[in-house]
Amino acid sequence: ATFKSFTIIARYFMDKGATVLRGHNVSPLHLACYIPSSASLVKDFFSLGSVSCCADSKYISGTPIQVAVLGNNEEALTSLLGFEGVEIDHTLLQYACSLPTLGRADIVNVIVDHIGAKAIMFPDQQGKTSLGLAVESNCPGNVKALLSKLSDFMPVMECRIFVQDILRAAETINIK
């Protein structure tokens, strides 16, 4: 009921031309990306043409896409990825895999389907891949999703990198 009330209120403010919730520096789009079952609201915000995507908020930090990942909002993420000009790369996958919350396998699948399985093996600034981050974050669902996506992709030559990454991550969290 709370989420339904939010969408009604958000639509009211949107109809009145609001783009930022005053005093909080957070856009209604950010909130819509966090709230489950709000994909139609996300589409409505984009249909307005000029959407405030402020990233500096007292309560929500990150881009709307990052907020959708954080909120585990697959519908909003899919909706955002469907808009022309919205681009993501392996860093969003690494962000999703580094979050210590269980249950983001659907989000991980959406991201990998959008950017390709090869991105799973791209290292971050510390040399960790998305798979290594998922293992470190102790998220078996994300690990399983990533391994599933890799099964048809990974060339034999990259197996060494893959195994080293898994062993390094396992040592970090004391898996034997």
mmCIF file of C-alpha atoms in Angstrom:
data_model
loop_
_atom_site.group_PDB
_atom_site.id
_atom_site.type_symbol
_atom_site.label_atom_id
_atom_site.label_comp_id
_atom_site.label_asym_id
_atom_site.label_seq_id
_atom_site.Cartn_x
_atom_site.Cartn_y
_atom_site.Cartn_z
ATOM 1 C CA ALA A 1 0.000 0.000 0.000
ATOM 2 C CA THR A 2 2.869 2.380 0.798
ATOM 3 C CA PHE A 3 4.462 1.879 -2.626
ATOM 4 C CA LYS A 4 1.113 2.393 -4.384
ATOM 5 C CA SER A 5 0.613 5.611 -2.393
ATOM 6 C CA PHE A 6 4.081 6.759 -3.432
ATOM 7 C CA THR A 7 3.345 6.291 -7.118
ATOM 8 C CA ILE A 8 0.100 8.272 -6.798
ATOM 9 C CA ILE A 9 1.915 11.103 -5.007
ATOM 10 C CA ALA A 10 4.847 10.983 -7.453
ATOM 11 C CA ARG A 11 2.468 11.203 -10.418
ATOM 12 C CA TYR A 12 0.763 14.221 -8.808
ATOM 13 C CA PHE A 13 4.101 16.034 -8.367
ATOM 14 C CA MET A 14 5.190 15.016 -11.862
ATOM 15 C CA ASP A 15 1.971 16.466 -13.313
ATOM 16 C CA LYS A 16 2.720 19.727 -11.469
ATOM 17 C CA GLY A 17 6.220 19.869 -13.014
ATOM 18 C CA ALA A 18 8.318 18.812 -10.021
ATOM 19 C CA THR A 19 11.769 17.462 -10.868
ATOM 20 C CA VAL A 20 13.496 17.546 -7.461
ATOM 21 C CA LEU A 21 12.137 17.028 -3.963
ATOM 22 C CA ARG A 22 13.177 20.297 -2.312
ATOM 23 C CA GLY A 23 15.445 20.101 0.729
ATOM 24 C CA HIS A 24 16.553 16.573 -0.089
ATOM 25 C CA ASN A 25 18.140 17.038 -3.516
ATOM 26 C CA VAL A 26 16.728 13.754 -4.745
ATOM 27 C CA SER A 27 14.801 13.364 -7.957
ATOM 28 C CA PRO A 28 11.477 11.545 -8.188
ATOM 29 C CA LEU A 29 13.196 9.389 -10.808
ATOM 30 C CA HIS A 30 15.641 8.143 -8.168
ATOM 31 C CA LEU A 31 12.763 7.219 -5.894
ATOM 32 C CA ALA A 32 10.896 5.514 -8.712
ATOM 33 C CA CYS A 33 14.002 3.455 -9.493
ATOM 34 C CA TYR A 34 14.178 2.278 -5.886
ATOM 35 C CA ILE A 35 10.486 1.463 -5.398
ATOM 36 C CA PRO A 36 9.343 -1.973 -6.684
ATOM 37 C CA SER A 37 6.728 -2.151 -9.462
ATOM 38 C CA SER A 38 7.427 1.379 -10.673
ATOM 39 C CA ALA A 39 8.623 0.754 -14.235
ATOM 40 C CA SER A 40 5.674 2.627 -15.730
ATOM 41 C CA LEU A 41 6.510 5.624 -13.552
ATOM 42 C CA VAL A 42 10.137 5.513 -14.730
ATOM 43 C CA LYS A 43 8.897 5.533 -18.350
ATOM 44 C CA ASP A 44 6.625 8.474 -17.565
ATOM 45 C CA PHE A 45 9.542 10.490 -16.149
ATOM 46 C CA PHE A 46 11.549 9.897 -19.306
ATOM 47 C CA SER A 47 8.611 10.851 -21.504
ATOM 48 C CA LEU A 48 8.746 14.343 -19.958
ATOM 49 C CA GLY A 49 12.002 14.970 -21.792
ATOM 50 C CA SER A 50 14.018 16.691 -19.067
ATOM 51 C CA VAL A 51 14.531 14.508 -16.044
ATOM 52 C CA SER A 52 16.653 15.552 -13.079
ATOM 53 C CA CYS A 53 19.174 12.840 -12.348
ATOM 54 C CA CYS A 54 20.963 14.485 -9.428
ATOM 55 C CA ALA A 55 23.342 12.066 -7.745
ATOM 56 C CA ASP A 56 24.068 13.983 -4.532
ATOM 57 C CA SER A 57 21.300 13.316 -2.046
ATOM 58 C CA LYS A 58 20.908 13.086 1.699
ATOM 59 C CA TYR A 59 19.160 9.749 1.316
ATOM 60 C CA ILE A 60 19.955 8.230 -2.069
ATOM 61 C CA SER A 61 23.341 8.327 -3.773
ATOM 62 C CA GLY A 62 24.213 7.233 -7.252
ATOM 63 C CA THR A 63 22.671 7.428 -10.668
ATOM 64 C CA PRO A 64 19.104 6.228 -11.251
ATOM 65 C CA ILE A 65 20.534 3.017 -12.756
ATOM 66 C CA GLN A 66 22.665 2.414 -9.656
ATOM 67 C CA VAL A 67 19.627 3.089 -7.478
ATOM 68 C CA ALA A 68 17.622 0.496 -9.444
ATOM 69 C CA VAL A 69 20.424 -2.028 -8.837
ATOM 70 C CA LEU A 70 20.640 -1.112 -5.152
ATOM 71 C CA GLY A 71 16.859 -1.418 -4.804
ATOM 72 C CA ASN A 72 16.942 -4.761 -6.646
ATOM 73 C CA ASN A 73 14.380 -3.248 -9.030
ATOM 74 C CA GLU A 74 14.655 -5.349 -12.174
ATOM 75 C CA GLU A 75 11.648 -3.670 -13.817
ATOM 76 C CA ALA A 76 13.073 -0.169 -13.390
ATOM 77 C CA LEU A 77 16.526 -1.274 -14.569
ATOM 78 C CA THR A 78 15.079 -2.923 -17.672
ATOM 79 C CA SER A 79 12.988 0.163 -18.341
ATOM 80 C CA LEU A 80 16.011 2.483 -18.005
ATOM 81 C CA LEU A 81 18.123 0.310 -20.298
ATOM 82 C CA GLY A 82 15.419 0.543 -22.946
ATOM 83 C CA PHE A 83 15.807 4.294 -23.397
ATOM 84 C CA GLU A 84 17.922 5.662 -26.203
ATOM 85 C CA GLY A 85 21.230 7.054 -25.028
ATOM 86 C CA VAL A 86 21.354 5.083 -21.771
ATOM 87 C CA GLU A 87 24.602 3.134 -21.714
ATOM 88 C CA ILE A 88 26.209 0.919 -19.112
ATOM 89 C CA ASP A 89 29.471 -0.993 -18.891
ATOM 90 C CA HIS A 90 31.214 -3.564 -16.704
ATOM 91 C CA THR A 91 31.426 -1.140 -13.762
ATOM 92 C CA LEU A 92 27.671 -1.471 -13.146
ATOM 93 C CA LEU A 93 28.045 -5.251 -13.100
ATOM 94 C CA GLN A 94 30.906 -4.925 -10.619
ATOM 95 C CA TYR A 95 28.768 -2.616 -8.473
ATOM 96 C CA ALA A 96 25.891 -5.133 -8.460
ATOM 97 C CA CYS A 97 28.237 -8.001 -7.602
ATOM 98 C CA SER A 98 29.937 -6.092 -4.780
ATOM 99 C CA LEU A 99 26.711 -5.436 -2.874
ATOM 100 C CA PRO A 100 26.485 -7.801 0.097
ATOM 101 C CA THR A 101 22.736 -8.337 -0.249
ATOM 102 C CA LEU A 102 21.505 -11.683 -1.492
ATOM 103 C CA GLY A 103 18.987 -11.943 -4.294
ATOM 104 C CA ARG A 104 20.410 -9.805 -7.086
ATOM 105 C CA ALA A 105 20.865 -12.681 -9.568
ATOM 106 C CA ASP A 106 18.052 -11.349 -11.776
ATOM 107 C CA ILE A 107 19.698 -7.909 -11.811
ATOM 108 C CA VAL A 108 23.061 -9.498 -12.660
ATOM 109 C CA ASN A 109 21.440 -11.423 -15.536
ATOM 110 C CA VAL A 110 19.823 -8.260 -16.937
ATOM 111 C CA ILE A 111 23.152 -6.407 -16.856
ATOM 112 C CA VAL A 112 25.135 -9.266 -18.433
ATOM 113 C CA ASP A 113 22.478 -9.728 -21.123
ATOM 114 C CA HIS A 114 22.829 -6.027 -21.939
ATOM 115 C CA ILE A 115 26.638 -5.730 -21.985
ATOM 116 C CA GLY A 116 27.748 -9.282 -22.795
ATOM 117 C CA ALA A 117 29.339 -12.108 -20.823
ATOM 118 C CA LYS A 118 32.883 -10.991 -21.647
ATOM 119 C CA ALA A 119 32.404 -8.102 -19.190
ATOM 120 C CA ILE A 120 32.327 -10.612 -16.333
ATOM 121 C CA MET A 121 36.077 -11.029 -16.726
ATOM 122 C CA PHE A 122 36.979 -7.299 -16.820
ATOM 123 C CA PRO A 123 38.888 -6.364 -13.646
ATOM 124 C CA ASP A 124 38.170 -3.330 -11.482
ATOM 125 C CA GLN A 125 40.886 -0.950 -10.232
ATOM 126 C CA GLN A 126 41.947 -3.521 -7.625
ATOM 127 C CA GLY A 127 42.167 -6.293 -10.239
ATOM 128 C CA LYS A 128 38.966 -8.059 -9.143
ATOM 129 C CA THR A 129 36.419 -9.300 -11.635
ATOM 130 C CA SER A 130 32.661 -9.288 -11.102
ATOM 131 C CA LEU A 131 32.849 -12.966 -10.262
ATOM 132 C CA GLY A 132 35.522 -12.350 -7.642
ATOM 133 C CA LEU A 133 33.440 -9.549 -6.142
ATOM 134 C CA ALA A 134 30.366 -11.797 -5.992
ATOM 135 C CA VAL A 135 32.366 -14.478 -4.178
ATOM 136 C CA GLU A 136 33.818 -11.909 -1.751
ATOM 137 C CA SER A 137 30.332 -10.529 -1.086
ATOM 138 C CA ASN A 138 29.170 -14.063 -0.267
ATOM 139 C CA CYS A 139 26.337 -13.963 -2.810
ATOM 140 C CA PRO A 140 25.918 -17.521 -4.144
ATOM 141 C CA GLY A 141 23.020 -16.477 -6.410
ATOM 142 C CA ASN A 142 25.216 -13.904 -8.156
ATOM 143 C CA VAL A 143 28.087 -16.394 -8.445
ATOM 144 C CA LYS A 144 25.760 -18.979 -9.987
ATOM 145 C CA ALA A 145 24.303 -16.413 -12.411
ATOM 146 C CA LEU A 146 27.767 -15.301 -13.518
ATOM 147 C CA LEU A 147 29.043 -18.870 -13.934
ATOM 148 C CA SER A 148 25.963 -19.705 -15.971
ATOM 149 C CA LYS A 149 26.567 -16.745 -18.279
ATOM 150 C CA LEU A 150 30.239 -17.673 -18.631
ATOM 151 C CA SER A 151 29.633 -21.325 -19.488
ATOM 152 C CA ASP A 152 28.970 -20.673 -23.186
ATOM 153 C CA PHE A 153 31.360 -17.784 -23.543
ATOM 154 C CA MET A 154 34.693 -18.414 -21.878
ATOM 155 C CA PRO A 155 37.509 -19.444 -24.213
ATOM 156 C CA VAL A 156 39.946 -22.027 -22.889
ATOM 157 C CA MET A 157 42.801 -19.515 -22.711
ATOM 158 C CA GLU A 158 40.929 -17.377 -20.203
ATOM 159 C CA CYS A 159 40.328 -20.309 -17.859
ATOM 160 C CA ARG A 160 43.600 -19.625 -16.021
ATOM 161 C CA ILE A 161 42.561 -16.046 -15.211
ATOM 162 C CA PHE A 162 39.163 -17.301 -14.135
ATOM 163 C CA VAL A 163 40.562 -19.986 -11.805
ATOM 164 C CA GLN A 164 43.108 -17.571 -10.310
ATOM 165 C CA ASP A 165 40.342 -15.058 -9.643
ATOM 166 C CA ILE A 166 38.186 -17.666 -7.903
ATOM 167 C CA LEU A 167 41.108 -18.925 -5.786
ATOM 168 C CA ARG A 168 42.108 -15.390 -4.801
ATOM 169 C CA ALA A 169 38.541 -14.553 -3.791
ATOM 170 C CA ALA A 170 38.152 -17.839 -1.904
ATOM 171 C CA GLU A 171 41.323 -17.122 0.081
ATOM 172 C CA THR A 172 39.983 -13.680 0.980
ATOM 173 C CA ILE A 173 36.902 -15.126 2.644
ATOM 174 C CA ASN A 174 38.612 -18.289 3.926
ATOM 175 C CA ILE A 175 36.838 -20.822 1.683
ATOM 176 C CA LYS A 176 38.726 -24.086 1.525
#
